Coordinates of C-alpha atoms and ligand atoms in Angstrom, one line a residue:
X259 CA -23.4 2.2 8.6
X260 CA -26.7 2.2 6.4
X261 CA -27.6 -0.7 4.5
X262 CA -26.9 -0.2 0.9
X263 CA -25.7 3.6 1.3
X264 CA -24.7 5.4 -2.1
X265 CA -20.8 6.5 -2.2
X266 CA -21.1 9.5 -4.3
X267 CA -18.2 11.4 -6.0
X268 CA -16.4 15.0 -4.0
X269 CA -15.9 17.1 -6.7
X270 CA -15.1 20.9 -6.0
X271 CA -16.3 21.0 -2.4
X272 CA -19.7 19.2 -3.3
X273 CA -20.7 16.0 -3.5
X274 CA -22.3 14.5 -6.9
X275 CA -24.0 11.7 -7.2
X276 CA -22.9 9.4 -10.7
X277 CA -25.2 8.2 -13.1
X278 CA -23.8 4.5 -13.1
X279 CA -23.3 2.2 -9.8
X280 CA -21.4 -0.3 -8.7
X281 CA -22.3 -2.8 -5.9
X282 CA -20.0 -3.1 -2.8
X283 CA -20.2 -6.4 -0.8
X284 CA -18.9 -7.5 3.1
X285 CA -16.5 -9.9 1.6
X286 CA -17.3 -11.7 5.5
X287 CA -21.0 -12.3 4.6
X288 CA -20.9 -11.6 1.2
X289 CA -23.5 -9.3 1.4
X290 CA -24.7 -6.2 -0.5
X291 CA -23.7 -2.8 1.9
X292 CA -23.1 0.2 -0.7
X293 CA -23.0 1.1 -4.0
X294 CA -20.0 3.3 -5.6
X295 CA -20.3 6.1 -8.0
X296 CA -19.2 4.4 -11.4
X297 CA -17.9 7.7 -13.1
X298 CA -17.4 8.3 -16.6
X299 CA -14.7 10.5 -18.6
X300 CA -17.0 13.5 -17.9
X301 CA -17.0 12.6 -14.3
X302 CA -13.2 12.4 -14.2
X303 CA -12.7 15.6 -16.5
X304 CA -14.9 17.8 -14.2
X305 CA -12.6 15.9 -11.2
X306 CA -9.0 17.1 -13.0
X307 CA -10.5 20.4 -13.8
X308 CA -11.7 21.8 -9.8
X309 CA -8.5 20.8 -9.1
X310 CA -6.5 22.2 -11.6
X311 CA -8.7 25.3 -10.7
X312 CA -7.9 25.5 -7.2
X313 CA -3.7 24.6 -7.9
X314 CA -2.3 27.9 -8.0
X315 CA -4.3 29.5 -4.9
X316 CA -3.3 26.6 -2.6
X317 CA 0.3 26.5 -4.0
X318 CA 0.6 30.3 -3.1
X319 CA -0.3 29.4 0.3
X320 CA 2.9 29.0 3.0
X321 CA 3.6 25.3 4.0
X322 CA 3.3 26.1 7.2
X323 CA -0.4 27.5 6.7
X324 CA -1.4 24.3 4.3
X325 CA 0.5 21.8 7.5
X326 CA -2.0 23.2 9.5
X327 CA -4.9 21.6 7.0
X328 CA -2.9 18.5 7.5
X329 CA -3.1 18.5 11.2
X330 CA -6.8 19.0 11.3
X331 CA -7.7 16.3 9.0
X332 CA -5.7 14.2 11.3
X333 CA -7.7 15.4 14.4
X334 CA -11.2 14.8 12.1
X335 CA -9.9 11.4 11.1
X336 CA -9.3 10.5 15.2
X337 CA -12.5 12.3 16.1
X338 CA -14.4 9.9 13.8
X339 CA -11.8 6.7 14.3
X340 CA -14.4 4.4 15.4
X341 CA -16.4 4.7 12.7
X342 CA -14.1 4.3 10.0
X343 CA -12.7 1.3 11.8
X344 CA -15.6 -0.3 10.9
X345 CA -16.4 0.5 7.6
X346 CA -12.9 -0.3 6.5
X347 CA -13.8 -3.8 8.6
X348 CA -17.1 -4.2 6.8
X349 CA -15.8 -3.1 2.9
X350 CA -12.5 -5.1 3.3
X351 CA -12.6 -7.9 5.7
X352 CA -9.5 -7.0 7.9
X353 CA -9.9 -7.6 11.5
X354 CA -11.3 -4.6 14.0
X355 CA -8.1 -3.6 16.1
X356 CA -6.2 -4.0 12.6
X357 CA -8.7 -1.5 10.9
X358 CA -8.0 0.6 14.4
X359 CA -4.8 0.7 14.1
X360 CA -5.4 1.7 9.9
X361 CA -7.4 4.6 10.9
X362 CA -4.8 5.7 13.6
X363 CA -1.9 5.4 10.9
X364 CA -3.9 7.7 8.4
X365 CA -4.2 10.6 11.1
X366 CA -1.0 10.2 12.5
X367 CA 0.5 10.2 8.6
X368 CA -1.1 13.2 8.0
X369 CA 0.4 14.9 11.6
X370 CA 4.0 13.3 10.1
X371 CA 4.1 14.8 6.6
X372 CA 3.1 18.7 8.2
X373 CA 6.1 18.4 10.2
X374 CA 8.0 18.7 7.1
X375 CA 6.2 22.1 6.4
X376 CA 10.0 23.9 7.6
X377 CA 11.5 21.8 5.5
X378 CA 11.1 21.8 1.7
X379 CA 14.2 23.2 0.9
X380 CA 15.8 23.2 -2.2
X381 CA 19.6 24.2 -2.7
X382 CA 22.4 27.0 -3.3
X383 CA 24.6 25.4 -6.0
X384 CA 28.3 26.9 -6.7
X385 CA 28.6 28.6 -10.3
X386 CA 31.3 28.4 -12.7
X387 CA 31.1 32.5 -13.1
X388 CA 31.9 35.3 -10.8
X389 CA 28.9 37.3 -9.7
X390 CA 26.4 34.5 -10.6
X391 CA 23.8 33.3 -8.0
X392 CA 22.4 29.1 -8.6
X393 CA 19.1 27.8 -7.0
X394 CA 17.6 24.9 -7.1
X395 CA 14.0 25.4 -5.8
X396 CA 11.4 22.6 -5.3
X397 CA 7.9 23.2 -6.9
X398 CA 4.4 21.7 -7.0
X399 CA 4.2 19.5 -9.7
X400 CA 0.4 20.5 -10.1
X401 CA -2.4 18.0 -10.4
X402 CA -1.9 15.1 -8.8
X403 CA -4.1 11.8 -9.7
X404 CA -4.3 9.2 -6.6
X405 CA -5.0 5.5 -7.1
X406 CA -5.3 3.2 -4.6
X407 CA -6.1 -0.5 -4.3
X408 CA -8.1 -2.3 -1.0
X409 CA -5.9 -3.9 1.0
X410 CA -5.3 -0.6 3.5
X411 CA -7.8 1.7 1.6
X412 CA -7.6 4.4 4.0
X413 CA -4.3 4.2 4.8
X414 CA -3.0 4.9 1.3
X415 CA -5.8 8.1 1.0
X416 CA -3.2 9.8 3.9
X417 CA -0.2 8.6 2.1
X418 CA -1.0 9.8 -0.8
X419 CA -2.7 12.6 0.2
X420 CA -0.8 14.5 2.7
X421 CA 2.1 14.9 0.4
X422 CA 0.6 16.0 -2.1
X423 CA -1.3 18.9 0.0
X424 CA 1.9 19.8 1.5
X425 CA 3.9 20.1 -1.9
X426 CA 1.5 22.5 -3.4
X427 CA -0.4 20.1 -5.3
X428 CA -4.1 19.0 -5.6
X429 CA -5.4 15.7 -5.5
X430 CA -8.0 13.5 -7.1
X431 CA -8.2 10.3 -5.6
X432 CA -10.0 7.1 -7.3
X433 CA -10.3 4.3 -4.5
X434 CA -10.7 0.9 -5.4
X435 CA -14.0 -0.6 -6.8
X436 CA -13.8 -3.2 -3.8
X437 CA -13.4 -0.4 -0.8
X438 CA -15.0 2.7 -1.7
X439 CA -17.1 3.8 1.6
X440 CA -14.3 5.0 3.8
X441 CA -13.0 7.1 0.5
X442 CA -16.4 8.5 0.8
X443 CA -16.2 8.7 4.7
X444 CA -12.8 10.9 4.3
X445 CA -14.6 13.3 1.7
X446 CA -17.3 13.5 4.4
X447 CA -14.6 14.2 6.8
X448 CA -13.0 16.9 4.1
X449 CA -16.0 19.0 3.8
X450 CA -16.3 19.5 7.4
X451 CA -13.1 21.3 6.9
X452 CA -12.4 24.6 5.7
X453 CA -10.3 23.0 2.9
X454 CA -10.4 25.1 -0.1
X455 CA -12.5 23.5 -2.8
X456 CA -11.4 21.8 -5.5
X457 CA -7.8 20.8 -3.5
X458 CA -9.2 17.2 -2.9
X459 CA -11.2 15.6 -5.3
X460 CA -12.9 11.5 -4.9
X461 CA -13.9 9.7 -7.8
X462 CA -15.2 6.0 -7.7
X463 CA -14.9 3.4 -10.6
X464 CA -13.6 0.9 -12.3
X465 CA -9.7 0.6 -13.2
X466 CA -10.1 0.2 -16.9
X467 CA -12.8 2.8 -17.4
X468 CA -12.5 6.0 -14.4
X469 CA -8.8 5.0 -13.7
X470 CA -7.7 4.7 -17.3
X471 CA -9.2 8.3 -18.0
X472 CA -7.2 10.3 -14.6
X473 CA -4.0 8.1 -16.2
X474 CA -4.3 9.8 -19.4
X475 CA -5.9 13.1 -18.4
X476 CA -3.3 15.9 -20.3
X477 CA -3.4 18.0 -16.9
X478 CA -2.2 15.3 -14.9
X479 CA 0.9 15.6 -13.4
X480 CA 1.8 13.3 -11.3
X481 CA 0.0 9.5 -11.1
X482 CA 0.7 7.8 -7.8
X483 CA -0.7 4.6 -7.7
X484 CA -0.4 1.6 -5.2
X485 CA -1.5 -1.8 -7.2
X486 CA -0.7 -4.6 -8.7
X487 CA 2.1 -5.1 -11.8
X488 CA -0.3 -5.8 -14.6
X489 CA -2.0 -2.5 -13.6
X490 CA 0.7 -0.9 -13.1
X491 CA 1.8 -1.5 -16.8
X492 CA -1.4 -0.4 -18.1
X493 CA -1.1 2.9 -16.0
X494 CA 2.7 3.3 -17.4
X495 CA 1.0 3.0 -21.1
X496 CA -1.6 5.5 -20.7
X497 CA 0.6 7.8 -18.8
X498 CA 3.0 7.3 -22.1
X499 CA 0.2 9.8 -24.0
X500 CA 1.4 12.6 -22.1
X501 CA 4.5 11.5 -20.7
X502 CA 3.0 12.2 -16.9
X503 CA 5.0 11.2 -14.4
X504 CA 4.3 7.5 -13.0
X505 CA 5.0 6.6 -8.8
X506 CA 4.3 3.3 -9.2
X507 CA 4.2 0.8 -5.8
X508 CA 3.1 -2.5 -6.8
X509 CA 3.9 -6.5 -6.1
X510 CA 5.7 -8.1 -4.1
X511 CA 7.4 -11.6 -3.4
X512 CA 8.9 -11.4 -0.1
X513 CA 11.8 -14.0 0.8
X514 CA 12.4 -14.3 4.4
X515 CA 15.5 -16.4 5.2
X516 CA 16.2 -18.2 8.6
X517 CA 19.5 -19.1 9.3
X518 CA 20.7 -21.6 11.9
X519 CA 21.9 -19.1 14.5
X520 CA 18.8 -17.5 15.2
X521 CA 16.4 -17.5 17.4
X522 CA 13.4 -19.8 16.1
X523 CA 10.5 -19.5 18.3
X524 CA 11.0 -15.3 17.6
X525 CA 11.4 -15.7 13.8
X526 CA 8.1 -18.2 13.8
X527 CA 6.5 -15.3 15.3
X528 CA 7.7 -13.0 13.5
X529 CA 6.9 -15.0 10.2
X530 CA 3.2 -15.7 11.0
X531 CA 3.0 -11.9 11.9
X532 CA 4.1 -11.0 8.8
X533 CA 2.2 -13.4 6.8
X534 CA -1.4 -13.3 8.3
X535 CA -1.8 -9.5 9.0
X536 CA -4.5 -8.7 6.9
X537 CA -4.9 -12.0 5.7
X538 CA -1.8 -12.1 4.0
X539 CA -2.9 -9.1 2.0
X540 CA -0.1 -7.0 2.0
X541 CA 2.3 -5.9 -0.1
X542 CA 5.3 -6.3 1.7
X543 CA 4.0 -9.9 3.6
X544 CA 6.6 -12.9 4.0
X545 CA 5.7 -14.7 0.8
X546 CA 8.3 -17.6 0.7
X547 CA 10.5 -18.7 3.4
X548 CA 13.9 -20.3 3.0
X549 CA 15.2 -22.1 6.5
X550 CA 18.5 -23.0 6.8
X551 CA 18.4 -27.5 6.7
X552 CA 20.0 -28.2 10.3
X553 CA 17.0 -26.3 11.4
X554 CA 14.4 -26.6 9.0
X555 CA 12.6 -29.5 10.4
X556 CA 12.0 -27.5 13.7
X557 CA 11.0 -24.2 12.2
X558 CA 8.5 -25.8 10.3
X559 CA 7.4 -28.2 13.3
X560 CA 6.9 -24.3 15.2
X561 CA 5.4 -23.1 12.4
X562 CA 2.2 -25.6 12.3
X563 CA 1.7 -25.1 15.9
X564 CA 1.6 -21.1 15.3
X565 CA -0.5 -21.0 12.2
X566 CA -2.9 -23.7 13.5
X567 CA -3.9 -21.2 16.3
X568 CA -4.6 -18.5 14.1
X569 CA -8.3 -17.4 14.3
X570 CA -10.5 -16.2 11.7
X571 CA -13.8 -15.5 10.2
X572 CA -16.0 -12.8 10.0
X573 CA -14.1 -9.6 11.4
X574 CA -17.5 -7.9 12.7
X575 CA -19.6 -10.9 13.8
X576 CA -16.7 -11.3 16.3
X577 CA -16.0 -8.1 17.6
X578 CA -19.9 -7.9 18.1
X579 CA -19.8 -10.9 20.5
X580 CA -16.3 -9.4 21.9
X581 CA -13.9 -11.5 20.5
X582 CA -11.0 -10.2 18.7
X583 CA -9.5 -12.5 15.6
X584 CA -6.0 -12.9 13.8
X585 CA -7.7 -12.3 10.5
X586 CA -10.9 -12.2 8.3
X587 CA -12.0 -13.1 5.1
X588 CA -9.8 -12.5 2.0
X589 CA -11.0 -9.3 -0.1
X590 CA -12.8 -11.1 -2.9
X591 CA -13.9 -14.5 -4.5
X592 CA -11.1 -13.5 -7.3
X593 CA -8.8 -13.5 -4.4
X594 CA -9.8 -16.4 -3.1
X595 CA -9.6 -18.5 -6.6
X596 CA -6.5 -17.2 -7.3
X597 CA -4.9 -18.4 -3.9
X598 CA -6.5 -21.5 -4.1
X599 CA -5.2 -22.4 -7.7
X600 CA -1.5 -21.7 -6.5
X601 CA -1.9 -23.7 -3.4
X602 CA -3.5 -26.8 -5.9
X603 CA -0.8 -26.0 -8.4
X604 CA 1.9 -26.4 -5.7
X605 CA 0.9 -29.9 -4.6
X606 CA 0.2 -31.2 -7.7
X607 CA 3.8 -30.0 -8.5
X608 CA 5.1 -32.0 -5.2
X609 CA 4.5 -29.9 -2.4
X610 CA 3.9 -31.4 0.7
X611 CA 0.5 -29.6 2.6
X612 CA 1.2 -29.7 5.9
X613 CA -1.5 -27.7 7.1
X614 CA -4.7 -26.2 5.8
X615 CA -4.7 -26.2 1.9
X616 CA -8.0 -25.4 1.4
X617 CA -10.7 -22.8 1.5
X618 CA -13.5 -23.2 4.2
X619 CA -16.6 -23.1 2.8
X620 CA -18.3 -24.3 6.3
X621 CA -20.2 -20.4 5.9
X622 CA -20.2 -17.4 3.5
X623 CA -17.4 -15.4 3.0
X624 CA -14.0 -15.8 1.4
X625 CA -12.0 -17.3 4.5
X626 CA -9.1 -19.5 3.4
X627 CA -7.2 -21.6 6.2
X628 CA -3.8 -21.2 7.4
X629 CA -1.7 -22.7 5.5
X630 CA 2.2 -24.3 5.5
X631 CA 3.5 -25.9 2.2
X632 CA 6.8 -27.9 2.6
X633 CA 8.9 -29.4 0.1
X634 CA 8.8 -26.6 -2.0
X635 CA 11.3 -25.8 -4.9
X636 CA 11.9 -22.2 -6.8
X637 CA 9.8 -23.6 -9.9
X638 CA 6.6 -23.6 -8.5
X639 CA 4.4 -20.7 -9.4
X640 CA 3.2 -20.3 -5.3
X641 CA 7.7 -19.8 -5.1
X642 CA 7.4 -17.1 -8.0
X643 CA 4.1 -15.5 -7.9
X644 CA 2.4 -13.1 -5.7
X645 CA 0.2 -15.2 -3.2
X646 CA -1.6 -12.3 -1.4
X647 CA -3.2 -14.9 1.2
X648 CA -2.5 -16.8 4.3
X649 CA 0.0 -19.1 3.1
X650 CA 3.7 -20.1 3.9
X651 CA 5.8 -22.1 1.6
X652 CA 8.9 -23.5 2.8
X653 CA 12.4 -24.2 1.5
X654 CA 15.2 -26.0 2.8
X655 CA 18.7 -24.0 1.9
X656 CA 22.0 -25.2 2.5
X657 CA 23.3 -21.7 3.5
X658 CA 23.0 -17.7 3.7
X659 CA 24.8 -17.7 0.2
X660 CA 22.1 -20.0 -1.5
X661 CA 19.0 -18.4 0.4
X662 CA 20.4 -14.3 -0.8
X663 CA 20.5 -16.1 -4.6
X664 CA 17.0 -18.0 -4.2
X665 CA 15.8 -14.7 -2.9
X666 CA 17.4 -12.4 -5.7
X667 CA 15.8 -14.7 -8.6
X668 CA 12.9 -13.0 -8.4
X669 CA 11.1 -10.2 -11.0
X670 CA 9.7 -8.6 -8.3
X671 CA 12.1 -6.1 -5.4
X672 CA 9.7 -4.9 -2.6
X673 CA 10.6 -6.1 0.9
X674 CA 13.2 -9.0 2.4
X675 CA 14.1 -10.1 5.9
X676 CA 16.5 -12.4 7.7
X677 CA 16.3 -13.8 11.2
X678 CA 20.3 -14.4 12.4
X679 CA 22.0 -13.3 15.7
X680 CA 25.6 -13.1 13.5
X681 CA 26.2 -9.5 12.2
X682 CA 28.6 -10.2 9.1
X683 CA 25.7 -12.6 8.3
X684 CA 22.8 -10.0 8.4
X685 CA 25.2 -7.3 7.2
X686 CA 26.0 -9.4 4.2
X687 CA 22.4 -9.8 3.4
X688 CA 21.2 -6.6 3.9
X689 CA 24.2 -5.6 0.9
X690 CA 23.2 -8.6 -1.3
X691 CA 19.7 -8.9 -0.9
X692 CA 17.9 -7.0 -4.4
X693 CA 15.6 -5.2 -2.6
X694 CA 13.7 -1.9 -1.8
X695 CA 13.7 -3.0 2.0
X696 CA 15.7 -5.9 4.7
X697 CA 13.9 -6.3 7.7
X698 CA 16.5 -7.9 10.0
X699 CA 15.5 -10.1 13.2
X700 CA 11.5 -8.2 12.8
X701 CA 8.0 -8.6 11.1
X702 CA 7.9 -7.0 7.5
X703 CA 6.5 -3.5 7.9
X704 CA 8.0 0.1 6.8
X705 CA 8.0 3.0 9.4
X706 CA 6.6 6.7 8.0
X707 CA 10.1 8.0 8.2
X708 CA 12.0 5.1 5.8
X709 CA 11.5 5.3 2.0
X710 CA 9.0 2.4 0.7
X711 CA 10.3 1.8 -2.8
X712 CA 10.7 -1.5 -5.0
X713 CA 13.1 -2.4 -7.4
X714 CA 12.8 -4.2 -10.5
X715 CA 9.0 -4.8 -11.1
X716 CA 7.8 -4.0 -7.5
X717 CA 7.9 0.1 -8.8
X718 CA 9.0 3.1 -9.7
X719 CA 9.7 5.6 -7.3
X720 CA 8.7 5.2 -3.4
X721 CA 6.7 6.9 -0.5
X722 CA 7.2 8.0 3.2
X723 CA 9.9 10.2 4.7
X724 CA 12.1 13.1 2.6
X725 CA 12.3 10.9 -0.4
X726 CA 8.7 10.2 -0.7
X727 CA 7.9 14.1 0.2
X728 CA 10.3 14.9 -2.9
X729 CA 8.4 12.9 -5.5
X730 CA 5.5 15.3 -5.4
X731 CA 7.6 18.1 -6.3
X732 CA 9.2 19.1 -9.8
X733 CA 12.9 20.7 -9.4
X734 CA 13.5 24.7 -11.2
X735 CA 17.0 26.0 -11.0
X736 CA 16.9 29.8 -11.2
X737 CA 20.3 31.5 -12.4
X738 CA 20.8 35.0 -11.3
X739 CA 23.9 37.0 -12.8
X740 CA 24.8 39.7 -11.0
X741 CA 25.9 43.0 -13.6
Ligands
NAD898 P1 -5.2 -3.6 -8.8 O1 -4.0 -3.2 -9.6 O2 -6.1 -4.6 -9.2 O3 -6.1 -2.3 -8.5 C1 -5.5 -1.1 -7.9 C2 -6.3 0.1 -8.4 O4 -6.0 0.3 -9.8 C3 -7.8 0.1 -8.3 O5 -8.3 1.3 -7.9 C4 -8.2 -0.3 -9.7 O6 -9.5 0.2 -10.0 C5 -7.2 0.5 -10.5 N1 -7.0 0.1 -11.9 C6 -7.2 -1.2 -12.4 N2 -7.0 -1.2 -13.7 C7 -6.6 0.1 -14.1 C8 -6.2 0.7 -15.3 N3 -6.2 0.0 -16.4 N4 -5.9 2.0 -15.3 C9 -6.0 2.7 -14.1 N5 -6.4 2.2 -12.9 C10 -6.7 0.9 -12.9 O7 -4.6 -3.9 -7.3 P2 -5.4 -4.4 -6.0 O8 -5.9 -5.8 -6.3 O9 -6.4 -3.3 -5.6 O10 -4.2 -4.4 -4.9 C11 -3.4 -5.4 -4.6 C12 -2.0 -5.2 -5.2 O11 -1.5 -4.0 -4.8 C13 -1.0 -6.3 -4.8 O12 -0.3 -6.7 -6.0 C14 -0.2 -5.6 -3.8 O13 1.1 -6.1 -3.7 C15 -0.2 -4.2 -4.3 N6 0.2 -3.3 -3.3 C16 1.4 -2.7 -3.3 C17 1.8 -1.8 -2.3 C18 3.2 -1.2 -2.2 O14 3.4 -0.3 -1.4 N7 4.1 -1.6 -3.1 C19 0.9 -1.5 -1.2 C20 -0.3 -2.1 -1.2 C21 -0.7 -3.0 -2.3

């Protein structure tokens, strides 16, 4: 990748160039690689209007003609997978054969969602009169306003993408300020297509200034946005204006619960999996774990010895000298004072640090160690808040009953899991547990098939599979009477 390249905006099968910048660092090295397009309510109205432009053409087109544009995205995206791999690596600090496996996702998300080309059907409903004819059919909503955050950047282009194509609708898709260049990498990829233009649109900017103008844009239909609550709230507000429909994935607070019965060694595994992928920077990571107390002194015993060999630092560097780590740095020094203070606040509140606890500031970058907190109660904030980093605290619970109500006082309903070998036990969870998604006896992570949705204030609406498909669509019943 070029030192300091310029990420311009893909407007109407062109790329533009915006008047104001933004800087892009290696959150690894903390050094300068790009500079975003910054783009102004000009920017985003030009954006909303190629793509309102091209929305009836593309929506006239069969599904089965627009899956085929799916299908050769994907084979761009694999044709280019190296690549990409790294430039996620560089913008956003996750590890190489994580970033790999990102990139493969994308293409193989995009190959998913044209299978459903034969499939969009809506329904023949029975009438009350005698000669009349009810369908239900299943249109494009229209434009379609994609906003993503960093933490799988290109990941959530496809998955937002792809739908949206296949229903009909156009896209304009505002990446986050922190992980712009593989947004810009996928336009590239999208004008070496025969992709109408105008049908996918990039914008870069900031939230509160490009992202606040697509929320409130009049010919935006749909907003699907992957973030965090607070923005999610804003986005809801300005979607208020013109009552535009909000998918909305946001935060999460993942409870895992261990009971006695099961297998520990797996379930450490299985925890630190969940928890140090991407640096803990995922939405649906093990946040706070609750061990059942005739066992909880050798889960957490396990848990040291896994976490201490967990192997970071700067993503890149290693790869270069062959070496392939657990994780890298976390996105931003934001990030990285924010885990920090709930780590601090924790022990000062009686948590016991049993490992890590600290950032390392041996080099640049914003790499935080491994970390297992014991002792921990459902007051503190790192129990309650979202943590977004590598860090496990641990509570003791006297049974399932007590761990399903520890995990249900919560304001946030993303992901849950249990690790038990008895099935009224993990059946009883996966009934009680208030959540989007129960991982039983595996790591925290949803398949393209399932339906990713929260509950409470972890969103509104979901993504993946037939459900997620369906939220890019707006219903129209037609009534035929026969005379
Ligand atoms: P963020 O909310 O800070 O930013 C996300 C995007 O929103 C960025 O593109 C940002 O520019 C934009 N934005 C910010 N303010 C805005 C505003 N007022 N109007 C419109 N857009 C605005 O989130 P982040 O830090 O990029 O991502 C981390 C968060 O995302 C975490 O909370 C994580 O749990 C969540 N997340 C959820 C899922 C899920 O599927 N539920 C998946 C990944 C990440």
């Amino acid at each position: 990748m070029a030192q300091s390249q310029v990420c311009k905006n893909y407007v109407n099968g062109g790329f533009i160039q915006s008047d104001e910048r933004l800087d892009v660092t290696n959150p690894a090295n903390e050094k300068l690689i790009a500079h975003s397009a910054d783009s102004s309510d000009d920017e985003v109205n030009a954006a909303v209007a190629a793509a309102k432009a091209a929305q009836s053409s593309w929506a006239r087109k069969a599904p089965v003609e627009r899956a085929q544009y799916l299908r050769e995205i994907a084979a761009r995206i694999r044709s280019a997978s190296a690549h990409l791999a790294r430039t996620i690596s560089t913008e956003q600090g996750k590890v190489i054969g994580l970033a790999e496996a990102e990139v493969e996702f994308a293409a193989a998300y995009f190959e998913y969602t044209a299978e459903w080309a034969r499939r969009l059907d809506g329904e023949i409903i029975t009438s009350d009169r005698p000669d009349e004819h009810i369908f239900l059919r299943y249109k494009p909503i229209g434009v379609v306003a994609g906003i993503l955050p960093w933490n799988f950047p290109f990941f959530l282009i496809a998955r937002k993408t792809a739908p949206a194509l296949l229903t009909g609708n156009t896209i304009i898709i505002k990446p986050s300020e922190l992980t712009p260049i593989n947004a810009f990498e996928f336009a590239k990829l999208i004008d070496s297509t025969d992709l109408p233009s105008g049908v996918f649109n990039l914008v870069g900017g900031r939230g509160q200034t490009t992202g606040d103008a697509l929320s409130k844009h009049p010919d935006v239909g749909l907003i699907t946005f992957t973030g965090s609550i607070a923005t999610g709230r804003s986005i809801m507000r300005a979607a208020a204006e013109n009552i535009t429909k909000v998918n909305l994935e946001l935060g999460g607070k993942a409870p895992v619960i261990i009971l006695a019965d099961a297998d520990i060694d797996f379930a450490v595994s299985k925890v630190v999996e969940s928890r140090i992928i991407n640096s803990g920077q995922v939405c649906n990571c093990a946040e706070r774990v609750y061990v059942e107390e005739r066992v909880v002194d050798a889960f957490v015993d396990k848990l040291i010895s896994v976490m201490s060999s967990v192997k970071y630092g700067d993503p890149i560097a290693a790869f270069e000298r062959g070496e392939e780590l657990d994780m890298g740095p976390l996105v931003s020094e934001d990030a990285l004072d924010k885990v920090s203070m709930l780590v601090d606040a924790a022990r000062t509140d009686g948590a016991s640090v049993l490992l890590g606890g600290d950032r390392d500031d041996s080099g640049p970058g914003y790499h935080y160690r491994p970390t297992v907190l014991a002792d921990c109660h459902d007051d503190m904030r790192i129990m309650r808040e979202e943590v977004f980093g590598p860090v496990l605290p641990v509570r003791r619970i006297s049974d399932l009953d007590e761990g399903i109500a520890f995990a249900n006082a919560s304001t946030m309903g993303l992901t849950s899991s249990i690790f038990t070998n008895n099935l009224n036990a993990a059946m009883k969870a996966s009934r009680e547990l208030l959540f989007g998604e129960t991982y039983i006896n595996r790591e925290h992570m949803e398949a393209f098939q399932g339906f990713h949705a929260g509950v409470r204030q972890s969103g509104i609406g979901g993504a993946d599979g037939k459900h997620g498909l369906y939220e890019f669509m707006q219903s129209h019943v037609t009534y035929i009477q026969e005379t």
